Coordinates of C-alpha atoms in Angstrom, one line a residue:
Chain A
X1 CA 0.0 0.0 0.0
X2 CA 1.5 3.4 -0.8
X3 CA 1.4 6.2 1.4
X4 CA -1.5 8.1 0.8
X5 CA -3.2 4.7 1.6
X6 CA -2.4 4.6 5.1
X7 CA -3.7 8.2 5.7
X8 CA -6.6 6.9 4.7
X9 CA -6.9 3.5 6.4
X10 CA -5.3 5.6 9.5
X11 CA -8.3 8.3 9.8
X12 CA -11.1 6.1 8.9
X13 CA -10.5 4.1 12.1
X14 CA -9.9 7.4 13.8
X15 CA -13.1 8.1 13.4
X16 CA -14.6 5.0 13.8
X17 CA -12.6 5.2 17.7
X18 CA -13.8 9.0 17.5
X19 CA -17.7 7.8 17.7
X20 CA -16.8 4.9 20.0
X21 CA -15.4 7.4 22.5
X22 CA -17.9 10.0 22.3
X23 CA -20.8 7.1 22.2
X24 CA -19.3 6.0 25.6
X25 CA -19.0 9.3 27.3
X26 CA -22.6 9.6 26.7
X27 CA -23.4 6.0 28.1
X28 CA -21.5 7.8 30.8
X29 CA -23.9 10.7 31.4
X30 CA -26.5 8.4 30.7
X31 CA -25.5 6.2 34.0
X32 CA -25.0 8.6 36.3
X33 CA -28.5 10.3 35.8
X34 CA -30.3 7.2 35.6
X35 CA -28.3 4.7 37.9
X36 CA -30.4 4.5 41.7
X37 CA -27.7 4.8 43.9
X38 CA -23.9 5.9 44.8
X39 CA -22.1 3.2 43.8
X40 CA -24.0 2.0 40.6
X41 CA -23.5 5.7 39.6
X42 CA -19.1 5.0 40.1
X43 CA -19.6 2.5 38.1
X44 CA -21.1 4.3 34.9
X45 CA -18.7 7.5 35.9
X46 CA -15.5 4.9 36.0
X47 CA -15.4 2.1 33.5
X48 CA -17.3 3.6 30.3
X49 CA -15.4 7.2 31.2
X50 CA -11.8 5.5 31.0
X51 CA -12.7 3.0 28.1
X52 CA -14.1 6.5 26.2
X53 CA -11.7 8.6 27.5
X54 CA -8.8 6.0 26.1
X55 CA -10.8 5.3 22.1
X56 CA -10.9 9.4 21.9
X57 CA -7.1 9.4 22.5
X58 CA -6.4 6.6 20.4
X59 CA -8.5 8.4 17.5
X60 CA -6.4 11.9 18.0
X61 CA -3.3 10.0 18.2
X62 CA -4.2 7.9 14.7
X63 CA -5.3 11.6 13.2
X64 CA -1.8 13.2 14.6
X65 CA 0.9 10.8 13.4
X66 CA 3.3 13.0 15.7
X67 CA 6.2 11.3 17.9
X68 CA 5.6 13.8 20.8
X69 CA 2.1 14.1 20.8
X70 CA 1.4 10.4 20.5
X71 CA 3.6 9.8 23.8
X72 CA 1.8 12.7 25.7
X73 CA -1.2 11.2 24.8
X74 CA -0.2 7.6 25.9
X75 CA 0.6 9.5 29.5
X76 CA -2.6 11.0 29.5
X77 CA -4.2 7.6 28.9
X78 CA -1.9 5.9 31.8
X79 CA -2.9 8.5 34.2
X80 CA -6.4 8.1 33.6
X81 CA -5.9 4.6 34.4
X82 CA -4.1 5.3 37.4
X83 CA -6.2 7.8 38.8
X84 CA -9.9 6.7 38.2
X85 CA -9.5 3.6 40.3
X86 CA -8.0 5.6 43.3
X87 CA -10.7 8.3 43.6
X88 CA -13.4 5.7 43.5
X89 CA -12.1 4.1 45.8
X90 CA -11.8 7.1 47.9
X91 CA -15.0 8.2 47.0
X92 CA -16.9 4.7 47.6
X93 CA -15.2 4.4 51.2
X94 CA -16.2 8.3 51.8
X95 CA -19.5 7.3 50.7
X96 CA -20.0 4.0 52.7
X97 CA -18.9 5.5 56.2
X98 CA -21.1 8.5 55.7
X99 CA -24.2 6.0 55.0
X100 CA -24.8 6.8 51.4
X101 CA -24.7 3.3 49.8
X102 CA -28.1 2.1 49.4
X103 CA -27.9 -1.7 51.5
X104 CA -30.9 -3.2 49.5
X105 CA -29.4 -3.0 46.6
X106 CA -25.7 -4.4 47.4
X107 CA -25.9 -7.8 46.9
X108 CA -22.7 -8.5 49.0
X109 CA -21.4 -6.5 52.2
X110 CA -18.6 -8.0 53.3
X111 CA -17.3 -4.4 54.6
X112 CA -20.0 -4.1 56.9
X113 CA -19.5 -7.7 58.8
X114 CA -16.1 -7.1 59.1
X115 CA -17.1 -3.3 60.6
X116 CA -18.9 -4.7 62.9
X117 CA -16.5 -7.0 63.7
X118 CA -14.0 -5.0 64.5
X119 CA -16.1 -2.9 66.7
X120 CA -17.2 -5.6 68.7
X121 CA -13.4 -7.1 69.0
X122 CA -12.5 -2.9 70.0
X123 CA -15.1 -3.0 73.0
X124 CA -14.5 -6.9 74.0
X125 CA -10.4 -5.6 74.4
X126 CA -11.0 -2.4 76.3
X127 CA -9.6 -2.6 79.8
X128 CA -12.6 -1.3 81.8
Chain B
X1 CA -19.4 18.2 3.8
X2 CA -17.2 15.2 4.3
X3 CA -18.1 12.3 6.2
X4 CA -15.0 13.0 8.6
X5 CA -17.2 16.0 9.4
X6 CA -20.3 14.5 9.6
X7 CA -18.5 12.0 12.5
X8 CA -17.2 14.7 14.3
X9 CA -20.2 16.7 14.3
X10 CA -22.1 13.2 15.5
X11 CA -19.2 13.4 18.3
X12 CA -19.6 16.6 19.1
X13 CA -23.4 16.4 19.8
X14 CA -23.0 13.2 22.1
X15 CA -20.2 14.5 24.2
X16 CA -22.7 17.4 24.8
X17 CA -25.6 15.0 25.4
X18 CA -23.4 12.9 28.0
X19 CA -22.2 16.3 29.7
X20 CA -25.4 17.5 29.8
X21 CA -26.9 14.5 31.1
X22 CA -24.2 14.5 33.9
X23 CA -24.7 18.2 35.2
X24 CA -28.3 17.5 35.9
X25 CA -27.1 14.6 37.7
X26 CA -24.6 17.3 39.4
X27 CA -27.7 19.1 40.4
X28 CA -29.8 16.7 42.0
X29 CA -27.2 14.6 43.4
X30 CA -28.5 13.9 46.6
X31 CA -25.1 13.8 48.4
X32 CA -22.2 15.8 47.0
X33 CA -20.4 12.5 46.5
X34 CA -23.0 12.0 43.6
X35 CA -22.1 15.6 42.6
X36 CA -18.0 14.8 42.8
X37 CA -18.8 12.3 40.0
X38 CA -21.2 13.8 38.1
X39 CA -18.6 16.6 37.8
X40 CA -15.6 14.4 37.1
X41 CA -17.6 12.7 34.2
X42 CA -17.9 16.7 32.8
X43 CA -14.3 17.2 33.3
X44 CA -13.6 13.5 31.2
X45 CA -15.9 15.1 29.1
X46 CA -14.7 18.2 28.3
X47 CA -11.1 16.1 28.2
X48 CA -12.7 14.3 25.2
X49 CA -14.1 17.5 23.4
X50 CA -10.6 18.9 23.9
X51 CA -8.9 16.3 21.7
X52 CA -11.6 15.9 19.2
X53 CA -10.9 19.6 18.8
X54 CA -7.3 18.6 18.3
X55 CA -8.1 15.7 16.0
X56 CA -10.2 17.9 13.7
X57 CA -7.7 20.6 13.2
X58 CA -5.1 18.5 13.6
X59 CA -3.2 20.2 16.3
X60 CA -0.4 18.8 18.6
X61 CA -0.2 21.9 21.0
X62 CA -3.1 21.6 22.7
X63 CA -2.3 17.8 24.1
X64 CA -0.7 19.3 27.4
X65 CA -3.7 20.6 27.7
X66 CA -5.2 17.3 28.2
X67 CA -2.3 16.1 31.0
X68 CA -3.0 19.1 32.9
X69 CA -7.0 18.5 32.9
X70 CA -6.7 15.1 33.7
X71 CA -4.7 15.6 36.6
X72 CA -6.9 18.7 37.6
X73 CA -10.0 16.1 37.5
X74 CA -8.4 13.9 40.3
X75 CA -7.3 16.1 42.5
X76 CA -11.1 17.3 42.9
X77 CA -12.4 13.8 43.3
X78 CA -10.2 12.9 46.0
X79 CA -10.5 16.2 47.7
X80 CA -13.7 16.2 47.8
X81 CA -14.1 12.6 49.4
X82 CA -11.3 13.4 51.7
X83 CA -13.6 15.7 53.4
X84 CA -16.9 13.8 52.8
X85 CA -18.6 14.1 56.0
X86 CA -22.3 12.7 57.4
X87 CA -24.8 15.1 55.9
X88 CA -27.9 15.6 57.3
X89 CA -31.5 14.6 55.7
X90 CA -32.4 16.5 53.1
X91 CA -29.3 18.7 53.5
X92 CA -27.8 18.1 49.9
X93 CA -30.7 19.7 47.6
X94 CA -30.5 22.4 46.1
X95 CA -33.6 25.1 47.6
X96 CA -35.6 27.2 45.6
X97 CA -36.1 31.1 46.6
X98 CA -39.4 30.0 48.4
X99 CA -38.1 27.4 50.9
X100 CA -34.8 29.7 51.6
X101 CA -37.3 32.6 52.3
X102 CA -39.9 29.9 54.4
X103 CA -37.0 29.2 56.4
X104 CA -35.5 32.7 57.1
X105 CA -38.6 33.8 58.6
X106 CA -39.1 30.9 60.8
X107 CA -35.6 31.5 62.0
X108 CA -36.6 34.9 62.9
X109 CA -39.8 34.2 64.5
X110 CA -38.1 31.7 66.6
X111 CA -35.5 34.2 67.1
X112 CA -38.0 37.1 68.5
X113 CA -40.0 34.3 70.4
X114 CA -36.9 33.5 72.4
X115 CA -36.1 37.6 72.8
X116 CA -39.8 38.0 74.1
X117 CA -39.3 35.2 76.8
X118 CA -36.2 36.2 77.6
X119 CA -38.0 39.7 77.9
X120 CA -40.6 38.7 79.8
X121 CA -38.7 36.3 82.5
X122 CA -36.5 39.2 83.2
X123 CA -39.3 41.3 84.0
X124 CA -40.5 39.1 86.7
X125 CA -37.5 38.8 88.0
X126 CA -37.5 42.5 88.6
X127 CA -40.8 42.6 90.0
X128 CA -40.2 39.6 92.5
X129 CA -37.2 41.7 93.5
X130 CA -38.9 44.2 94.2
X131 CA -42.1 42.6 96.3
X132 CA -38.8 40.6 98.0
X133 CA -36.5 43.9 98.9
X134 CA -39.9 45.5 101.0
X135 CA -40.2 42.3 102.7
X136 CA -37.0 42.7 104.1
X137 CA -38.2 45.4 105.8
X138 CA -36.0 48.2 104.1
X139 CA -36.4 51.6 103.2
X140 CA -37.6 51.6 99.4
X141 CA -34.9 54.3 98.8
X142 CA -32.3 51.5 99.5
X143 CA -32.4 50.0 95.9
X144 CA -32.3 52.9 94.6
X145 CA -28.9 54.0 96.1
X146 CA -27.4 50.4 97.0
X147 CA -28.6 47.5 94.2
X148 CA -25.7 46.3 94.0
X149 CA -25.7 44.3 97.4
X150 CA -29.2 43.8 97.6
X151 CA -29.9 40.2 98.2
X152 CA -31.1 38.0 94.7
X153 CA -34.6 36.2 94.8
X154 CA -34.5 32.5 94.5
X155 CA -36.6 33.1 91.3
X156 CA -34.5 35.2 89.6
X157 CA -30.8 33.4 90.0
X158 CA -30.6 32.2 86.4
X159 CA -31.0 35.8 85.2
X160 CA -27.6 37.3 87.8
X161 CA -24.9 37.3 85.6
X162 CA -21.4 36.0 87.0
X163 CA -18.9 38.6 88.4
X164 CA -16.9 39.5 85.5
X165 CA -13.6 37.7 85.0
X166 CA -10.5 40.2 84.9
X167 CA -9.1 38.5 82.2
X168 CA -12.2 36.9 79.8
X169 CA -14.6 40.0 79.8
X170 CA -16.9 38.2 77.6
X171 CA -18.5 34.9 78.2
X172 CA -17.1 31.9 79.7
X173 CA -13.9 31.1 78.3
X174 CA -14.2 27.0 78.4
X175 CA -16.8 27.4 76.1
X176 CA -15.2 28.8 73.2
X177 CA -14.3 26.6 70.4
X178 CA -10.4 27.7 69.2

């Protein structure tokens, strides 16, 4: 295939990662309005962002063709990774001491046994 | 009109839908937990928008941009659950004008209910001490001159204010959160 070629093959499937982004940010937005509770709504706001986030790079880094770019781009991509998993975990823990995790709807708790656990183990140990 | 166009312009309207969609979850959130992620999905958002900008005019200088927003994004999140803290019922919606007035005004009327009683129990106070100091069998001029070692009522020992401390003038210093 000659050059010209690629360009071609390069931003059709730049676009085609373009839509998939874009279709997953809204499945984003879409989640996080409709989801019922806290953590069903970290769900939607985590995996779908990150998979979205990562296509749209991918499709700006297919349309760039630029060394620099490309890398800055693959960091951008590696910190969203890193980071989206850290602040929901700090936001589920926030949001499961403060009482805003719906209990009906988790269908395992092994957090709150193991709470309660540890309270009782805290009392049963204390002196007076 | 290319069909490269008509993809981004497809793009472009459902990163707007999805932001959209997030901010009115950023306004009824019922906890600002649900508001920290509504409003990191708008920031991933506007992340996105950002580089299809870049991948439709094909321009490389704006992808620090991105670093610097998606680092910016992060921070927020984990501030904001840092300091997450047990909010009370029906403390994270948002008021309209009439509920903010309803409740000034029932602040106030508690506020001049408590002033009137306060008012009104320091007015029997006076008038005890006064049916008291006659009782004592002394002159009725002695108040007048002396009320400063005349002897407090029973009734009205809530209402005699400690003797002022040389070094607190105010209220009790104990009491004061520092």
């Amino acid at each position: 295939m000659t050059q010209d070629q690629w360009t071609t093959v390069a931003d059709v499937v730049s676009a085609v990662c373009l839509l998939g982004g874009a279709f997953f940010a809204l499945a984003a937005g879409v989640g996080a309005l409709r989801f019922p509770d806290l953590l069903s709504r970290m769900h939607a706001a985590t995996k779908p962002q990150v998979l979205g986030l990562v296509l749209v790079l991918v499709g700006l880094a297919l349309r760039l063709r630029e060394g620099g770019a490309v890398w800055a781009l693959v960091l951008v991509a590696v910190f969203q990774m890193l980071t989206a998993p850290v602040a929901a975990h700090m936001v589920g823990r926030a949001g499961f001491r403060t009482g805003k995790v719906r209990q009906d709807l988790l269908v395992v708790d092994e957090l709150s046994r193991d709470l309660a656990a540890t309270r009782q183990t805290d009392e049963g140990g204390r002196p007076d | 009109m290319t069909v490269f166009d008509v993809v981004v312009l497809v793009c472009a309207a459902l990163l707007t839908v999805g932001a959209t969609l997030a901010v009115i979850r950023a306004e009824r959130g019922p906890s600002m937990l649900d508001r920290t992620i509504a409003l990191d999905i708008v920031v991933t958002t506007v992340i996105a928008g950002v580089a299809l900008y870049a991948a439709v005019f094909r321009r490389a200088d704006v992808v620090p941009l991105l670093v610097v927003l998606s680092l910016v994004g992060f921070v927020g999140s984990v501030t904001v659950a840092r300091f997450a803290a047990v909010e009370p019922e029906g403390e994270g919606r948002v008021r309209t004008r009439e509920e903010v007035a309803a409740e000034e005004a029932e602040k106030r009327r508690l506020e001049q209910e408590e002033l009137a009683e306060r008012r009104a129990r320091r007015r029997a106070a006076l008038e005890a001490a006064r049916d008291a100091v006659p009782a004592a069998a002394t002159g009725p001029d002695r108040d007048a001159s002396e009320p400063a070692t005349e002897p407090v009522p029973e009734s009205a020992r809530d209402t005699v204010e400690d003797e002022p401390d040389p070094e607190h003038h105010g209220g009790p210093a104990d009491e004061e959160t520092r």
